[in-house]
PDB file of C-alpha atoms and ligand atoms in Angstrom:
ATOM      1  CA  MET M   1       3.129  40.557  53.730  1.00 45.00           C
ATOM      2  CA  ALA M   2       0.827  42.691  55.851  1.00 50.00           C
ATOM      3  CA  ARG M   3      -0.650  39.591  57.458  1.00 55.00           C
ATOM      4  CA  ARG M   4       2.759  38.412  58.581  1.00 56.00           C
ATOM      5  CA  PHE M   5       3.549  41.776  60.144  1.00 53.00           C
ATOM      6  CA  LEU M   6       0.341  42.074  62.110  1.00 52.00           C
ATOM      7  CA  PRO M   7       1.119  39.545  64.884  1.00 53.00           C
ATOM      8  CA  ILE M   8       4.565  41.108  65.328  1.00 52.00           C
ATOM      9  CA  LEU M   9       3.041  44.548  65.571  1.00 51.00           C
ATOM     10  CA  ALA M  10       0.462  43.313  68.064  1.00 55.00           C
ATOM     11  CA  SER M  11       3.068  41.750  70.308  1.00 55.00           C
ATOM     12  CA  GLN M  12       5.168  44.908  70.157  1.00 56.00           C
ATOM     13  CA  LEU M  13       2.161  46.975  71.137  1.00 47.00           C
ATOM     14  CA  LEU M  14       1.482  44.609  74.011  1.00 49.00           C
ATOM     15  CA  ILE M  15       5.056  44.992  75.269  1.00 49.00           C
ATOM     16  CA  PHE M  16       4.776  48.758  74.852  1.00 48.00           C
ATOM     17  CA  PHE M  17       1.595  48.935  76.935  1.00 48.00           C
ATOM     18  CA  PHE M  18       3.067  46.559  79.504  1.00 48.00           C
ATOM     19  CA  MET M  19       6.140  48.767  79.894  1.00 49.00           C
ATOM     20  CA  SER M  20       4.216  52.031  80.004  1.00 49.00           C
ATOM     21  CA  SER M  21       1.786  50.688  82.593  1.00 46.00           C
ATOM     22  CA  PHE M  22       4.843  49.950  84.733  1.00 46.00           C
ATOM     23  CA  SER M  23       6.135  53.484  84.552  1.00 46.00           C
ATOM     24  CA  THR M  24       2.767  55.018  85.508  1.00 45.00           C
ATOM     25  CA  THR M  25       2.063  52.598  88.368  1.00 45.00           C
ATOM     26  CA  PRO M  26       2.629  54.420  91.665  1.00 47.00           C
ATOM     27  CA  VAL M  27       5.343  53.084  93.906  1.00 47.00           C
ATOM     28  CA  THR M  28       3.711  50.481  96.093  1.00 52.00           C
ATOM     29  CA  GLY M  29       6.581  48.289  97.106  1.00 55.00           C
ATOM     30  CA  GLU M  30      10.155  49.398  97.471  1.00 60.00           C
ATOM     31  CA  ASP M  31      12.126  51.689  95.252  1.00 66.00           C
ATOM     32  CA  GLY M  32      15.658  50.611  95.999  1.00 79.00           C
ATOM     33  CA  GLY M  33      14.858  50.991  99.715  1.00 86.00           C
ATOM     34  CA  PHE M  34      14.641  54.754  99.249  1.00 91.00           C
ATOM     35  CA  ALA M  35      10.919  55.454  98.987  1.00 92.00           C
ATOM     36  CA  ARG M  36       7.748  53.541  99.683  1.00 92.00           C
ATOM     37  CA  ARG M  37       4.037  54.028 100.030  1.00 93.00           C
ATOM     38  CA  LEU M  38       2.829  53.973 103.606  1.00 92.00           C
ATOM     39  CA  ASP M  39      -0.580  53.289 105.083  1.00 91.00           C
ATOM     40  CA  ARG M  40      -1.420  56.338 107.223  1.00 89.00           C
ATOM     41  CA  LYS M  41      -2.602  54.029 110.023  1.00 90.00           C
ATOM     42  CA  LEU M  42       1.012  52.941 110.508  1.00 91.00           C
ATOM     43  CA  LEU M  43       1.762  56.503 111.687  1.00 91.00           C
ATOM     44  CA  GLY M  44      -1.304  56.511 113.942  1.00 87.00           C
ATOM     45  CA  LEU M  45      -3.038  59.079 111.737  1.00 90.00           C
ATOM     46  CA  LYS M  46      -6.798  58.734 112.112  1.00 88.00           C
ATOM     47  CA  LYS M  47      -9.294  61.453 111.322  1.00 93.00           C
ATOM     48  CA  GLU M  48      -8.145  64.980 110.572  1.00 94.00           C
ATOM     49  CA  LYS M  49      -9.429  67.494 113.149  1.00 96.00           C
ATOM     50  CA  LEU M  50      -9.964  71.229 113.053  1.00 98.00           C
ATOM     51  CA  SER M  51      -8.988  73.038 116.267  1.00 98.00           C
ATOM     52  CA  HIS M  52      -9.278  76.624 117.416  1.00 98.00           C
ATOM     53  CA  PHE M  53      -6.908  78.092 120.009  1.00 98.00           C
ATOM     54  CA  ARG M  54      -7.023  81.543 121.505  1.00 98.00           C
ATOM     55  CA  PHE M  55      -4.313  83.147 123.602  1.00 98.00           C
ATOM     56  CA  TYR M  56      -2.343  86.350 124.072  1.00 98.00           C
ATOM     57  CA  TRP M  57       1.162  87.032 122.794  1.00 98.00           C
ATOM     58  CA  HIS M  58       3.324  89.319 124.946  1.00 98.00           C
ATOM     59  CA  ASP M  59       6.104  91.194 123.189  1.00 98.00           C
ATOM     60  CA  ILE M  60       8.180  92.735 125.956  1.00 98.00           C
ATOM     61  CA  VAL M  61      10.981  94.927 124.627  1.00 97.00           C
ATOM     62  CA  SER M  62      11.442  97.184 127.678  1.00 97.00           C
ATOM     63  CA  GLY M  63      12.716  96.616 131.206  1.00 96.00           C
ATOM     64  CA  SER M  64      15.517  94.473 132.523  1.00 95.00           C
ATOM     65  CA  ASN M  65      14.045  91.152 131.349  1.00 95.00           C
ATOM     66  CA  PRO M  66      12.779  91.632 127.778  1.00 98.00           C
ATOM     67  CA  SER M  67      11.274  88.720 125.828  1.00 98.00           C
ATOM     68  CA  ALA M  68      12.090  90.417 122.514  1.00 98.00           C
ATOM     69  CA  VAL M  69      15.626  91.534 121.706  1.00 98.00           C
ATOM     70  CA  LEU M  70      16.815  93.565 118.737  1.00 97.00           C
ATOM     71  CA  VAL M  71      19.563  91.560 117.013  1.00 98.00           C
ATOM     72  CA  VAL M  72      19.921  93.523 113.760  1.00 97.00           C
ATOM     73  CA  PRO M  73      19.225  97.267 113.701  1.00 96.00           C
ATOM     74  CA  PRO M  74      17.418  98.786 110.699  1.00 95.00           C
ATOM     75  CA  ALA M  75      19.583  98.931 107.578  1.00 86.00           C
ATOM     76  CA  SER M  76      18.706 102.549 106.920  1.00 79.00           C
ATOM     77  CA  ASN M  77      17.054 105.483 108.567  1.00 82.00           C
ATOM     78  CA  THR M  78      13.492 104.763 107.440  1.00 86.00           C
ATOM     79  CA  SER M  79      10.189 105.232 109.259  1.00 90.00           C
ATOM     80  CA  THR M  80       9.380 101.536 108.773  1.00 94.00           C
ATOM     81  CA  ALA M  81      12.644 100.354 110.405  1.00 95.00           C
ATOM     82  CA  PHE M  82      13.311  98.359 107.248  1.00 96.00           C
ATOM     83  CA  GLY M  83      15.908  95.650 107.888  1.00 96.00           C
ATOM     84  CA  LEU M  84      15.338  95.346 111.625  1.00 97.00           C
ATOM     85  CA  VAL M  85      15.444  91.833 113.074  1.00 98.00           C
ATOM     86  CA  THR M  86      14.175  91.088 116.577  1.00 98.00           C
ATOM     87  CA  MET M  87      14.522  87.688 118.231  1.00 98.00           C
ATOM     88  CA  ILE M  88      11.632  86.649 120.431  1.00 98.00           C
ATOM     89  CA  ASP M  89      10.822  84.208 123.215  1.00 98.00           C
ATOM     90  CA  ASP M  90       7.419  85.719 123.915  1.00 98.00           C
ATOM     91  CA  PRO M  91       5.049  84.299 126.545  1.00 98.00           C
ATOM     92  CA  LEU M  92       1.654  83.059 125.319  1.00 98.00           C
ATOM     93  CA  THR M  93      -0.977  83.340 128.035  1.00 98.00           C
ATOM     94  CA  LEU M  94      -4.616  82.344 128.365  1.00 98.00           C
ATOM     95  CA  GLY M  95      -5.760  85.848 129.245  1.00 98.00           C
ATOM     96  CA  PRO M  96      -4.488  89.290 128.219  1.00 98.00           C
ATOM     97  CA  LYS M  97      -2.630  89.740 131.537  1.00 98.00           C
ATOM     98  CA  LEU M  98       0.955  88.535 131.648  1.00 97.00           C
ATOM     99  CA  SER M  99       0.179  87.002 135.061  1.00 98.00           C
ATOM    100  CA  SER M 100      -2.517  84.742 133.591  1.00 98.00           C
ATOM    101  CA  LYS M 101      -1.830  81.079 132.828  1.00 98.00           C
ATOM    102  CA  LEU M 102       1.169  80.447 130.568  1.00 98.00           C
ATOM    103  CA  VAL M 103       0.164  78.094 127.726  1.00 98.00           C
ATOM    104  CA  GLY M 104       3.279  78.345 125.584  1.00 98.00           C
ATOM    105  CA  LYS M 105       6.066  80.447 124.127  1.00 98.00           C
ATOM    106  CA  ALA M 106       6.369  82.095 120.744  1.00 98.00           C
ATOM    107  CA  GLN M 107       9.957  81.496 119.683  1.00 98.00           C
ATOM    108  CA  GLY M 108      11.512  82.900 116.548  1.00 98.00           C
ATOM    109  CA  PHE M 109      12.008  86.323 115.076  1.00 98.00           C
ATOM    110  CA  TYR M 110      10.283  89.137 113.289  1.00 98.00           C
ATOM    111  CA  ALA M 111      11.882  91.362 110.706  1.00 98.00           C
ATOM    112  CA  SER M 112      10.800  94.614 109.116  1.00 97.00           C
ATOM    113  CA  ALA M 113      10.278  93.691 105.481  1.00 97.00           C
ATOM    114  CA  SER M 114       8.381  96.688 104.094  1.00 96.00           C
ATOM    115  CA  GLN M 115       9.627 100.119 103.015  1.00 93.00           C
ATOM    116  CA  GLN M 116       6.120 101.549 102.689  1.00 93.00           C
ATOM    117  CA  GLU M 117       4.469 100.706 106.007  1.00 94.00           C
ATOM    118  CA  LEU M 118       5.300  98.821 109.179  1.00 94.00           C
ATOM    119  CA  GLY M 119       5.066  95.319 107.735  1.00 97.00           C
ATOM    120  CA  LEU M 120       6.803  92.501 109.525  1.00 98.00           C
ATOM    121  CA  LEU M 121       7.913  89.097 108.349  1.00 98.00           C
ATOM    122  CA  MET M 122       6.974  86.771 111.232  1.00 98.00           C
ATOM    123  CA  VAL M 123       8.858  83.504 111.633  1.00 98.00           C
ATOM    124  CA  MET M 124       7.907  81.740 114.823  1.00 98.00           C
ATOM    125  CA  ASN M 125       7.151  78.461 116.500  1.00 98.00           C
ATOM    126  CA  PHE M 126       4.368  78.346 119.055  1.00 98.00           C
ATOM    127  CA  ALA M 127       5.848  75.888 121.544  1.00 98.00           C
ATOM    128  CA  PHE M 128       2.966  74.704 123.695  1.00 98.00           C
ATOM    129  CA  LEU M 129       3.340  73.926 127.383  1.00 98.00           C
ATOM    130  CA  GLU M 130      -0.227  73.195 128.365  1.00 96.00           C
ATOM    131  CA  GLY M 131      -1.862  69.791 128.976  1.00 96.00           C
ATOM    132  CA  LYS M 132      -1.686  67.256 126.152  1.00 97.00           C
ATOM    133  CA  TYR M 133      -0.217  69.897 123.831  1.00 98.00           C
ATOM    134  CA  ASN M 134       2.875  70.243 126.023  1.00 98.00           C
ATOM    135  CA  GLY M 135       5.893  69.572 123.790  1.00 98.00           C
ATOM    136  CA  SER M 136       3.991  70.027 120.513  1.00 98.00           C
ATOM    137  CA  SER M 137       4.455  73.054 118.302  1.00 98.00           C
ATOM    138  CA  ILE M 138       3.081  74.844 115.270  1.00 98.00           C
ATOM    139  CA  THR M 139       5.066  76.980 112.868  1.00 98.00           C
ATOM    140  CA  ILE M 140       3.875  80.357 111.611  1.00 98.00           C
ATOM    141  CA  LEU M 141       5.414  82.178 108.699  1.00 98.00           C
ATOM    142  CA  GLY M 142       3.655  85.205 107.331  1.00 98.00           C
ATOM    143  CA  ARG M 143       3.226  88.908 106.857  1.00 98.00           C
ATOM    144  CA  ASN M 144       2.160  91.086 109.765  1.00 98.00           C
ATOM    145  CA  ALA M 145       1.093  94.646 108.920  1.00 97.00           C
ATOM    146  CA  VAL M 146       0.963  95.622 112.570  1.00 95.00           C
ATOM    147  CA  PHE M 147      -1.329  98.638 112.199  1.00 94.00           C
ATOM    148  CA  SER M 148      -4.070  96.603 110.488  1.00 97.00           C
ATOM    149  CA  ALA M 149      -6.925  95.541 112.761  1.00 98.00           C
ATOM    150  CA  VAL M 150      -6.631  91.839 111.891  1.00 98.00           C
ATOM    151  CA  ARG M 151      -3.521  90.257 110.398  1.00 98.00           C
ATOM    152  CA  GLU M 152      -3.702  86.798 108.912  1.00 98.00           C
ATOM    153  CA  MET M 153      -0.703  84.514 108.705  1.00 98.00           C
ATOM    154  CA  PRO M 154      -0.347  80.908 107.559  1.00 98.00           C
ATOM    155  CA  VAL M 155       0.365  77.949 109.810  1.00 98.00           C
ATOM    156  CA  ILE M 156       2.834  76.072 107.661  1.00 98.00           C
ATOM    157  CA  GLY M 157       3.381  72.972 109.770  1.00 98.00           C
ATOM    158  CA  GLY M 158       3.881  71.545 113.194  1.00 98.00           C
ATOM    159  CA  SER M 159       5.298  68.816 115.395  1.00 98.00           C
ATOM    160  CA  GLY M 160       3.937  66.281 117.860  1.00 96.00           C
ATOM    161  CA  LEU M 161       0.135  66.537 117.906  1.00 96.00           C
ATOM    162  CA  PHE M 162       0.456  69.016 115.052  1.00 97.00           C
ATOM    163  CA  ARG M 163       2.215  66.787 112.529  1.00 96.00           C
ATOM    164  CA  PHE M 164       0.920  67.633 109.044  1.00 97.00           C
ATOM    165  CA  ALA M 165      -0.651  70.817 110.452  1.00 98.00           C
ATOM    166  CA  ARG M 166      -1.962  73.497 108.141  1.00 98.00           C
ATOM    167  CA  GLY M 167      -4.120  76.505 108.817  1.00 98.00           C
ATOM    168  CA  TYR M 168      -3.936  80.151 109.653  1.00 98.00           C
ATOM    169  CA  VAL M 169      -3.756  82.572 112.566  1.00 98.00           C
ATOM    170  CA  GLN M 170      -5.488  85.884 113.027  1.00 98.00           C
ATOM    171  CA  ALA M 171      -3.664  88.437 115.138  1.00 98.00           C
ATOM    172  CA  SER M 172      -5.222  91.584 116.551  1.00 98.00           C
ATOM    173  CA  THR M 173      -3.521  94.030 118.871  1.00 98.00           C
ATOM    174  CA  HIS M 174      -5.013  94.016 122.347  1.00 98.00           C
ATOM    175  CA  SER M 175      -2.845  96.783 123.731  1.00 98.00           C
ATOM    176  CA  ALA M 176       0.330  98.590 122.727  1.00 96.00           C
ATOM    177  CA  ASP M 177       2.444 100.959 124.781  1.00 96.00           C
ATOM    178  CA  PHE M 178       4.030 103.371 122.310  1.00 91.00           C
ATOM    179  CA  LYS M 179       6.388 104.706 124.987  1.00 95.00           C
ATOM    180  CA  THR M 180       7.974 101.375 125.905  1.00 96.00           C
ATOM    181  CA  GLY M 181       7.218  99.488 122.677  1.00 94.00           C
ATOM    182  CA  ASP M 182       5.617  96.611 124.585  1.00 98.00           C
ATOM    183  CA  ALA M 183       2.582  95.012 122.965  1.00 98.00           C
ATOM    184  CA  VAL M 184      -0.070  92.418 123.757  1.00 98.00           C
ATOM    185  CA  VAL M 185      -1.626  90.725 120.739  1.00 98.00           C
ATOM    186  CA  GLU M 186      -4.585  88.349 120.670  1.00 98.00           C
ATOM    187  CA  TYR M 187      -3.962  85.285 118.519  1.00 98.00           C
ATOM    188  CA  ASN M 188      -6.706  83.051 117.168  1.00 98.00           C
ATOM    189  CA  VAL M 189      -5.314  79.893 115.615  1.00 98.00           C
ATOM    190  CA  TYR M 190      -7.334  77.709 113.251  1.00 98.00           C
ATOM    191  CA  VAL M 191      -5.507  74.534 112.425  1.00 98.00           C
ATOM    192  CA  PHE M 192      -6.153  71.189 110.750  1.00 98.00           C
ATOM    193  CA  HIS M 193      -4.209  68.362 112.361  1.00 97.00           C
ATOM    194  CA  TYR M 194      -4.545  64.698 113.280  1.00 94.00           C
TER     195      TYR M 194
HETATM  196  C1  NAG H   1      17.371 110.007 110.329  1.00 91.83           C
HETATM  197  O1  NAG H   1      16.499 110.876 109.640  1.00 91.83           O
HETATM  198  C2  NAG H   1      16.119 111.978 110.399  1.00 91.83           C
HETATM  199  C3  NAG H   1      15.074 112.770 109.608  1.00 91.83           C
HETATM  200  O2  NAG H   1      15.385 112.833 108.226  1.00 91.83           O
HETATM  201  C4  NAG H   1      17.362 112.843 110.744  1.00 91.83           C
HETATM  202  O3  NAG H   1      16.982 113.950 111.537  1.00 91.83           O
HETATM  203  C5  NAG H   1      18.341 111.973 111.510  1.00 91.83           C
HETATM  204  O4  NAG H   1      19.529 112.680 111.731  1.00 91.83           O
HETATM  205  C6  NAG H   1      18.652 110.693 110.726  1.00 91.83           C
HETATM  206  N1  NAG H   1      19.474 109.805 111.541  1.00 91.83           N
HETATM  207  C7  NAG H   1      20.516 109.134 111.069  1.00 91.83           C
HETATM  208  C8  NAG H   1      21.225 108.253 112.057  1.00 91.83           C
HETATM  209  O5  NAG H   1      20.881 109.203 109.925  1.00 91.83           O
HETATM  210  C1  NAG H   2       5.641  69.966 130.062  1.00 91.83           C
HETATM  211  O1  NAG H   2       6.623  69.009 129.747  1.00 91.83           O
HETATM  212  C2  NAG H   2       7.854  69.220 130.412  1.00 91.83           C
HETATM  213  C3  NAG H   2       8.864  68.257 129.852  1.00 91.83           C
HETATM  214  O2  NAG H   2       8.350  66.955 129.777  1.00 91.83           O
HETATM  215  C4  NAG H   2       7.631  69.092 131.908  1.00 91.83           C
HETATM  216  O3  NAG H   2       8.844  69.325 132.596  1.00 91.83           O
HETATM  217  C5  NAG H   2       6.596  70.120 132.340  1.00 91.83           C
HETATM  218  O4  NAG H   2       6.292  69.961 133.719  1.00 91.83           O
HETATM  219  C6  NAG H   2       5.329  69.974 131.538  1.00 91.83           C
HETATM  220  N1  NAG H   2       4.438  71.073 131.855  1.00 91.83           N
HETATM  221  C7  NAG H   2       3.134  70.931 132.094  1.00 91.83           C
HETATM  222  C8  NAG H   2       2.371  72.167 132.380  1.00 91.83           C
HETATM  223  O5  NAG H   2       2.589  69.841 132.075  1.00 91.83           O
END
């Protein structure tokens, strides 16, 4: 009895392993035309590089031609301006002077997201204009406690030369005019990209 069952059991096991090996095999071919594995060379992705960029971010809220505009006033009367949203198209320059070479624009917004201190949520794209980086961008999303000496924020992605980008930025205030609200901030960007 047992001897007659054994071959049946063995063949069932074989089928079982055959089926389960199918389900754990990664998708190599097509999956109903919806998803497929791709050789990274087909996208022109060679060796991953680490780059460092340094420039100055100009937040101009005063005067007749501001680069930063308040779009949502603070929700309540708090010292941290909690709820404020400011839209920016801030120049990024090589040196700390606004008249120095323009290398890009910081486009996005910052919002006051802390009730305890001045802590901003930064959501911005650095749209580069300089040399081979012209037309490429990186995206920053992070927390900016503006009175800290160095604020670190993640680079969460990018476009063009910065496809698959990841990294971080360090921001430190170069100068701030408390009368006008204008500020110049040094940005150091460390980013992995192809
Ligand atoms: C905001 O708070 C300050 C200090 O408590 C008060 O003097 C001022 O009137 C308040 N402003 C508004 C718009 O509520
Ligand atoms: C950047 O690219 C734009 C659009 O192609 C072009 O008009 C502009 O002159 C370029 N700027 C630099 C500095 O190369």
